[in-house]
């Protein structure tokens, strides 16, 4: 082969070889880019798996934390939390015998026993008693130091009274000026004595306390529940039959036949009256309150405050009236209330 022909072959081969190298480089770049893309996908998939794994572990740890460190095992307040079953309350209305609080007519004695901790407010719902206060220092009794109320408590109290059906809805709606007092949060036994003014109290039977329990829980949650307690009345009374009455110069003279209540389960009221053989005269001032049964509504026994002219008129119409006479230490008549005997 001559030199000229070799030069010719070299010229024709050179571009072909250059094109082959370029194509090979291009393919190598494409393979590298494809491998890099695949690697990115694998790394992203692995990252998602790692995140999912950590999320699962976090959920498990959170669930375990909420179970182990719940309010029951690790409460915010020290000691065990109070439950409705662990709360005992006794409440009694009595005539006021504290000379330092002589401007008040009645006192409410409350004994509270708590076997657990928790904040609270205790609301008396007492018909005919108002202007609650307390003695600053009274031996043997806890002094609340302040009284108060709030809208949320009042809603809870009304709901409790409605659900328990202890009094009519209309009467519950009329309840106003609810004021409560507190006792310490710690478990224990507490005695409290609160004082009230008479604004028409006549032992109607609709006397209650509502204990509102409030306890702060974790994550801003507040546990609330209520407990309704019936209030007893410890006021000496005698039963009598009013035969006649006379009003003169602001005084009322009553002709009464006193009677003793004898328990008898066969009677509609659970008792019958054993009358004295003689009639006695009792003189009282006209301002002594007297309450008569409202016979216009038989859905439940309701009372109306009457004046003594109305009492005298009814006595003449019916021939007699059965009365319960409530006294303070058998010296002062506090009020009188008609009783119903079928």
CSV table of C-alpha atoms in Angstrom, one decimal:
chain,number,residue,atom,x,y,z
A,1,UNK,CA,0.0,0.0,0.0
A,2,UNK,CA,1.5,3.3,-1.0
A,3,UNK,CA,1.8,6.3,1.3
A,4,UNK,CA,-0.8,8.4,-0.3
A,5,UNK,CA,-3.5,5.6,0.1
A,6,UNK,CA,-2.6,5.2,3.8
A,7,UNK,CA,-3.0,9.0,4.3
A,8,UNK,CA,-6.4,8.7,2.7
A,9,UNK,CA,-7.5,5.9,5.0
A,10,UNK,CA,-6.3,7.7,8.0
A,11,UNK,CA,-8.3,10.8,7.1
A,12,UNK,CA,-11.5,8.7,6.5
A,13,UNK,CA,-11.1,6.7,9.8
A,14,UNK,CA,-10.4,9.6,12.1
A,15,UNK,CA,-13.9,11.2,12.0
A,16,UNK,CA,-15.5,7.7,12.4
A,17,UNK,CA,-13.4,7.0,15.5
A,18,UNK,CA,-14.2,10.4,17.0
A,19,UNK,CA,-17.9,9.8,16.4
A,20,UNK,CA,-17.7,6.4,18.2
A,21,UNK,CA,-15.9,7.9,21.2
A,22,UNK,CA,-18.5,10.6,21.5
A,23,UNK,CA,-21.3,8.1,21.3
A,24,UNK,CA,-19.6,6.0,23.9
A,25,UNK,CA,-19.1,9.0,26.2
A,26,UNK,CA,-22.7,10.0,25.7
A,27,UNK,CA,-23.9,6.5,26.6
A,28,UNK,CA,-21.6,6.5,29.7
A,29,UNK,CA,-23.1,9.8,30.8
A,30,UNK,CA,-26.6,8.4,30.3
A,31,UNK,CA,-25.8,5.3,32.3
A,32,UNK,CA,-24.3,7.4,35.1
A,33,UNK,CA,-27.3,9.7,35.2
A,34,UNK,CA,-29.6,6.7,35.3
A,35,UNK,CA,-27.6,5.1,38.1
A,36,UNK,CA,-27.7,8.4,40.0
A,37,UNK,CA,-31.4,8.7,39.5
A,38,UNK,CA,-31.9,5.1,40.8
A,39,UNK,CA,-29.7,5.8,43.7
A,40,UNK,CA,-31.7,8.9,44.6
A,41,UNK,CA,-34.9,6.9,44.5
A,42,UNK,CA,-33.4,4.2,46.7
A,43,UNK,CA,-32.2,6.8,49.2
A,44,UNK,CA,-35.6,8.6,49.3
A,45,UNK,CA,-37.4,5.2,49.8
A,46,UNK,CA,-35.0,4.3,52.6
A,47,UNK,CA,-35.5,7.8,54.2
A,48,UNK,CA,-39.3,7.3,54.1
A,49,UNK,CA,-38.9,3.9,55.8
A,50,UNK,CA,-36.6,5.4,58.5
A,51,UNK,CA,-39.1,8.3,59.1
A,52,UNK,CA,-42.0,5.8,59.2
A,53,UNK,CA,-40.1,3.7,61.7
A,54,UNK,CA,-39.3,6.6,63.9
A,55,UNK,CA,-42.9,7.8,63.8
A,56,UNK,CA,-44.1,4.3,64.8
A,57,UNK,CA,-41.6,4.2,67.7
A,58,UNK,CA,-42.7,7.7,68.8
A,59,UNK,CA,-46.3,6.7,68.7
A,60,UNK,CA,-45.6,3.6,70.8
A,61,UNK,CA,-43.6,5.6,73.3
A,62,UNK,CA,-46.3,8.3,73.5
A,63,UNK,CA,-49.0,5.7,74.1
A,64,UNK,CA,-46.9,4.0,76.8
A,65,UNK,CA,-46.2,7.4,78.4
A,66,UNK,CA,-49.9,8.3,78.5
A,67,UNK,CA,-50.8,4.9,80.1
A,68,UNK,CA,-47.9,4.8,82.6
A,69,UNK,CA,-47.9,8.5,83.5
A,70,UNK,CA,-51.7,9.1,83.5
A,71,UNK,CA,-53.5,11.2,86.1
A,72,UNK,CA,-54.4,8.1,88.1
A,73,UNK,CA,-50.8,6.8,88.5
A,74,UNK,CA,-49.1,10.2,88.5
A,75,UNK,CA,-51.7,12.9,89.4
A,76,UNK,CA,-50.9,16.5,89.4
A,77,UNK,CA,-52.0,16.9,93.0
A,78,UNK,CA,-50.3,14.7,95.5
A,79,UNK,CA,-52.3,11.9,97.1
A,80,UNK,CA,-55.3,10.2,95.6
A,81,UNK,CA,-58.1,12.0,93.8
A,82,UNK,CA,-61.5,12.4,95.5
A,83,UNK,CA,-64.4,10.4,94.0
A,84,UNK,CA,-68.1,10.8,94.6
A,85,UNK,CA,-68.1,7.5,96.6
A,86,UNK,CA,-65.3,8.8,98.8
A,87,UNK,CA,-67.3,11.9,99.8
A,88,UNK,CA,-69.7,12.0,102.8
A,89,UNK,CA,-71.6,15.1,103.8
A,90,UNK,CA,-74.1,15.7,106.6
A,91,UNK,CA,-75.8,19.1,106.7
A,92,UNK,CA,-78.4,20.4,109.3
A,93,UNK,CA,-80.2,23.7,109.7
A,94,UNK,CA,-80.6,24.8,113.3
A,95,UNK,CA,-81.8,28.0,115.0
A,96,UNK,CA,-78.9,30.3,115.6
A,97,UNK,CA,-77.5,30.1,119.1
A,98,UNK,CA,-74.3,31.9,118.5
A,99,UNK,CA,-74.5,35.3,120.3
A,100,UNK,CA,-71.7,36.7,118.3
A,101,UNK,CA,-73.8,36.2,115.1
A,102,UNK,CA,-77.1,37.3,116.8
A,103,UNK,CA,-78.0,39.3,113.6
A,104,UNK,CA,-78.6,36.0,111.8
A,105,UNK,CA,-81.6,33.7,112.3
A,106,UNK,CA,-80.4,30.3,111.4
A,107,UNK,CA,-77.1,28.4,111.2
A,108,UNK,CA,-76.2,25.6,108.8
A,109,UNK,CA,-73.8,23.0,110.3
A,110,UNK,CA,-72.0,20.9,107.7
A,111,UNK,CA,-69.7,17.9,108.3
A,112,UNK,CA,-67.6,16.8,105.3
A,113,UNK,CA,-65.5,13.7,105.1
A,114,UNK,CA,-63.1,13.3,102.1
A,115,UNK,CA,-60.9,10.3,101.5
A,116,UNK,CA,-59.2,12.0,98.5
A,117,UNK,CA,-57.9,15.4,97.3
A,118,UNK,CA,-59.4,18.0,95.0
A,119,UNK,CA,-60.6,21.5,94.7
A,120,UNK,CA,-64.2,22.3,95.5
A,121,UNK,CA,-67.0,24.7,96.1
A,122,UNK,CA,-70.1,23.9,98.3
A,123,UNK,CA,-73.3,25.6,97.4
A,124,UNK,CA,-76.3,25.7,99.8
A,125,UNK,CA,-79.6,25.8,98.0
A,126,UNK,CA,-81.9,26.8,100.8
A,127,UNK,CA,-85.4,28.2,100.2
A,128,UNK,CA,-86.2,31.1,102.5
A,129,UNK,CA,-82.6,31.6,103.8
A,130,UNK,CA,-80.2,34.1,102.3
A,131,UNK,CA,-77.2,36.5,103.0
A,132,UNK,CA,-74.8,33.7,104.0
A,133,UNK,CA,-71.9,34.6,106.2
A,134,UNK,CA,-69.6,33.0,108.7
A,135,UNK,CA,-67.9,33.7,112.1
A,136,UNK,CA,-64.3,34.7,111.8
A,137,UNK,CA,-63.2,32.4,114.6
A,138,UNK,CA,-65.3,29.6,115.9
A,139,UNK,CA,-63.7,26.8,117.8
A,140,UNK,CA,-64.0,23.4,116.2
A,141,UNK,CA,-65.1,24.8,112.8
A,142,UNK,CA,-63.3,25.7,109.6
A,143,UNK,CA,-63.7,29.3,108.5
A,144,UNK,CA,-63.8,29.6,104.7
A,145,UNK,CA,-62.6,33.2,104.7
A,146,UNK,CA,-64.6,34.1,101.6
A,147,UNK,CA,-67.6,33.1,99.6
A,148,UNK,CA,-68.3,33.3,95.8
A,149,UNK,CA,-69.7,31.8,92.7
A,150,UNK,CA,-69.1,31.5,88.9
A,151,UNK,CA,-71.3,30.8,85.9
A,152,UNK,CA,-69.9,27.4,85.2
A,153,UNK,CA,-70.7,26.2,88.7
A,154,UNK,CA,-74.2,27.6,88.6
A,155,UNK,CA,-74.9,25.8,85.3
A,156,UNK,CA,-73.6,22.5,86.9
A,157,UNK,CA,-75.8,23.1,90.0
A,158,UNK,CA,-79.0,23.7,87.9
A,159,UNK,CA,-78.3,20.7,85.8
A,160,UNK,CA,-77.8,18.5,88.9
A,161,UNK,CA,-81.1,19.7,90.4
A,162,UNK,CA,-83.0,19.2,87.2
A,163,UNK,CA,-81.6,15.7,86.6
A,164,UNK,CA,-82.3,14.6,90.2
A,165,UNK,CA,-85.9,15.9,89.9
A,166,UNK,CA,-85.9,17.1,93.6
A,167,UNK,CA,-87.8,20.2,92.7
A,168,UNK,CA,-89.8,21.7,89.8
A,169,UNK,CA,-88.0,23.2,86.8
A,170,UNK,CA,-89.7,26.5,87.3
A,171,UNK,CA,-88.6,26.7,90.9
A,172,UNK,CA,-85.0,25.8,89.9
A,173,UNK,CA,-85.1,28.7,87.3
A,174,UNK,CA,-86.1,31.1,90.1
A,175,UNK,CA,-83.1,30.2,92.1
A,176,UNK,CA,-80.8,33.2,92.2
A,177,UNK,CA,-77.8,34.5,94.1
A,178,UNK,CA,-76.2,31.2,94.5
A,179,UNK,CA,-73.2,31.6,96.7
A,180,UNK,CA,-70.7,28.9,97.7
A,181,UNK,CA,-67.9,28.3,100.2
A,182,UNK,CA,-64.9,26.1,100.0
A,183,UNK,CA,-63.0,23.7,102.3
A,184,UNK,CA,-59.3,22.7,101.9
A,185,UNK,CA,-58.4,20.4,98.9
A,186,UNK,CA,-56.6,17.9,101.1
A,187,UNK,CA,-58.4,14.7,102.3
A,188,UNK,CA,-59.8,14.8,105.9
A,189,UNK,CA,-62.8,15.7,108.0
A,190,UNK,CA,-64.0,19.3,108.1
A,191,UNK,CA,-66.8,21.0,110.1
A,192,UNK,CA,-68.2,24.2,108.8
A,193,UNK,CA,-70.9,26.5,110.2
A,194,UNK,CA,-72.6,29.1,108.0
A,195,UNK,CA,-75.2,31.7,109.1
A,196,UNK,CA,-78.3,32.9,107.3
A,197,UNK,CA,-81.1,35.5,107.6
A,198,UNK,CA,-84.7,34.4,107.4
A,199,UNK,CA,-86.4,35.6,104.2
A,200,UNK,CA,-89.3,33.2,104.4
A,201,UNK,CA,-87.9,30.0,105.7
A,202,UNK,CA,-90.6,27.5,106.7
A,203,UNK,CA,-89.0,24.1,106.5
A,204,UNK,CA,-90.5,23.3,103.1
A,205,UNK,CA,-88.3,20.3,102.5
A,206,UNK,CA,-86.5,21.8,99.5
A,207,UNK,CA,-83.2,22.3,101.2
A,208,UNK,CA,-80.0,21.0,99.6
A,209,UNK,CA,-76.3,21.3,99.2
A,210,UNK,CA,-74.5,20.8,96.0
A,211,UNK,CA,-70.8,19.9,96.2
A,212,UNK,CA,-68.9,20.8,93.1
A,213,UNK,CA,-65.6,19.0,92.6
A,214,UNK,CA,-62.9,20.6,90.4
A,215,UNK,CA,-59.5,19.0,89.8
A,216,UNK,CA,-56.9,20.1,87.3
A,217,UNK,CA,-55.7,17.3,85.1
A,218,UNK,CA,-52.9,17.0,82.5
A,219,UNK,CA,-53.0,18.8,79.2
A,220,UNK,CA,-55.2,21.6,80.5
A,221,UNK,CA,-58.2,19.2,81.2
A,222,UNK,CA,-60.4,19.9,84.3
A,223,UNK,CA,-62.3,17.1,85.9
A,224,UNK,CA,-65.7,18.2,87.3
A,225,UNK,CA,-68.5,16.4,89.0
A,226,UNK,CA,-71.3,17.3,91.5
A,227,UNK,CA,-72.9,15.6,94.4
A,228,UNK,CA,-76.4,16.5,95.7
A,229,UNK,CA,-77.0,16.3,99.5
A,230,UNK,CA,-80.3,16.7,101.3
A,231,UNK,CA,-80.2,19.1,104.2
A,232,UNK,CA,-81.8,18.1,107.5
A,233,UNK,CA,-83.7,20.4,109.8
A,234,UNK,CA,-83.3,20.3,113.5
A,235,UNK,CA,-85.8,22.8,114.8
A,236,UNK,CA,-88.0,21.8,117.8
A,237,UNK,CA,-91.7,21.7,116.9
A,238,UNK,CA,-95.0,20.6,118.3
A,239,UNK,CA,-98.1,19.6,116.5
A,240,UNK,CA,-101.4,21.2,117.4
A,241,UNK,CA,-105.0,21.6,116.2
A,242,UNK,CA,-106.1,25.2,115.8
A,243,UNK,CA,-109.7,25.4,117.1
A,244,UNK,CA,-110.0,29.2,117.1
A,245,UNK,CA,-108.0,32.4,116.8
A,246,UNK,CA,-108.4,36.1,117.6
A,247,UNK,CA,-106.4,39.0,116.4
A,248,UNK,CA,-106.2,42.1,118.6
A,249,UNK,CA,-103.8,45.0,118.8
A,250,UNK,CA,-101.0,43.3,116.9
A,251,UNK,CA,-101.2,40.1,119.0
A,252,UNK,CA,-102.8,36.7,118.0
A,253,UNK,CA,-104.4,34.5,120.6
A,254,UNK,CA,-104.6,30.9,119.5
A,255,UNK,CA,-106.9,28.2,121.0
A,256,UNK,CA,-104.9,25.0,120.5
A,257,UNK,CA,-105.3,21.4,121.3
A,258,UNK,CA,-101.8,19.9,121.3
A,259,UNK,CA,-101.3,16.4,119.9
A,260,UNK,CA,-98.5,13.9,119.7
A,261,UNK,CA,-97.5,12.2,116.4
A,262,UNK,CA,-97.7,8.4,116.7
A,263,UNK,CA,-95.9,6.6,114.0
A,264,UNK,CA,-98.2,4.2,112.1
A,265,UNK,CA,-97.2,2.7,108.8
A,266,UNK,CA,-100.8,2.0,107.9
A,267,UNK,CA,-101.6,5.7,107.8
A,268,UNK,CA,-101.2,7.7,104.6
A,269,UNK,CA,-98.8,10.1,106.3
A,270,UNK,CA,-97.1,7.4,108.3
A,271,UNK,CA,-98.5,8.7,111.6
A,272,UNK,CA,-101.7,9.6,113.5
A,273,UNK,CA,-102.4,12.2,116.1
A,274,UNK,CA,-103.1,11.5,119.7
A,275,UNK,CA,-104.8,14.6,121.0
A,276,UNK,CA,-104.6,16.1,124.5
A,277,UNK,CA,-107.9,16.3,126.4
A,278,UNK,CA,-107.6,20.0,127.0
A,279,UNK,CA,-107.4,23.1,124.9
A,280,UNK,CA,-104.6,25.7,125.6
A,281,UNK,CA,-104.2,29.3,124.7
A,282,UNK,CA,-101.1,30.6,123.1
A,283,UNK,CA,-100.4,34.3,122.5
A,284,UNK,CA,-98.0,35.4,119.8
A,285,UNK,CA,-97.2,38.6,118.0
A,286,UNK,CA,-98.8,39.2,114.6
A,287,UNK,CA,-95.4,39.2,112.9
A,288,UNK,CA,-94.8,35.4,113.5
A,289,UNK,CA,-94.9,33.9,109.9
A,290,UNK,CA,-97.6,31.4,109.1
A,291,UNK,CA,-97.8,29.2,106.0
A,292,UNK,CA,-100.9,27.6,104.6
A,293,UNK,CA,-101.3,24.8,102.0
A,294,UNK,CA,-102.2,26.1,98.6
A,295,UNK,CA,-105.1,23.8,97.7
A,296,UNK,CA,-105.4,25.2,94.2
A,297,UNK,CA,-102.6,23.0,92.9
A,298,UNK,CA,-102.6,19.3,93.8
A,299,UNK,CA,-99.6,18.3,91.7
A,300,UNK,CA,-97.5,18.8,94.8
A,301,UNK,CA,-98.0,20.3,98.2
A,302,UNK,CA,-97.2,24.0,97.9
A,303,UNK,CA,-97.4,26.6,100.6
A,304,UNK,CA,-98.3,30.3,100.6
A,305,UNK,CA,-97.4,32.8,103.2
A,306,UNK,CA,-100.6,34.0,104.8
A,307,UNK,CA,-101.7,36.7,107.1
A,308,UNK,CA,-103.6,35.9,110.3
A,309,UNK,CA,-106.9,37.2,109.0
A,310,UNK,CA,-106.7,34.5,106.3
A,311,UNK,CA,-105.8,31.9,109.0
A,312,UNK,CA,-108.8,32.9,111.1
A,313,UNK,CA,-111.1,32.8,108.1
A,314,UNK,CA,-110.0,29.3,107.1
A,315,UNK,CA,-110.3,28.1,110.6
A,316,UNK,CA,-113.9,29.3,110.7
A,317,UNK,CA,-114.6,27.7,107.3
A,318,UNK,CA,-113.1,24.3,108.1
A,319,UNK,CA,-113.7,24.2,111.8
A,320,UNK,CA,-110.0,23.5,112.5
A,321,UNK,CA,-106.5,23.6,111.1
A,322,UNK,CA,-103.6,21.2,111.8
A,323,UNK,CA,-100.5,23.2,112.5
A,324,UNK,CA,-96.8,22.4,113.1
A,325,UNK,CA,-95.4,25.0,115.5
A,326,UNK,CA,-91.6,25.6,115.2
A,327,UNK,CA,-89.9,27.1,118.2
A,328,UNK,CA,-86.5,28.2,119.3
A,329,UNK,CA,-85.6,26.5,122.6
A,330,UNK,CA,-89.3,26.2,123.4
A,331,UNK,CA,-89.3,29.9,124.2
A,332,UNK,CA,-89.8,31.8,120.9
A,333,UNK,CA,-92.2,30.7,118.1
A,334,UNK,CA,-90.2,31.0,114.8
A,335,UNK,CA,-93.0,30.1,112.4
A,336,UNK,CA,-96.1,27.9,111.9
A,337,UNK,CA,-96.9,25.7,109.0
A,338,UNK,CA,-100.1,23.9,108.1
A,339,UNK,CA,-99.8,20.1,107.8
A,340,UNK,CA,-102.0,17.9,105.6
A,341,UNK,CA,-103.8,15.0,107.1
A,342,UNK,CA,-105.8,12.9,104.5
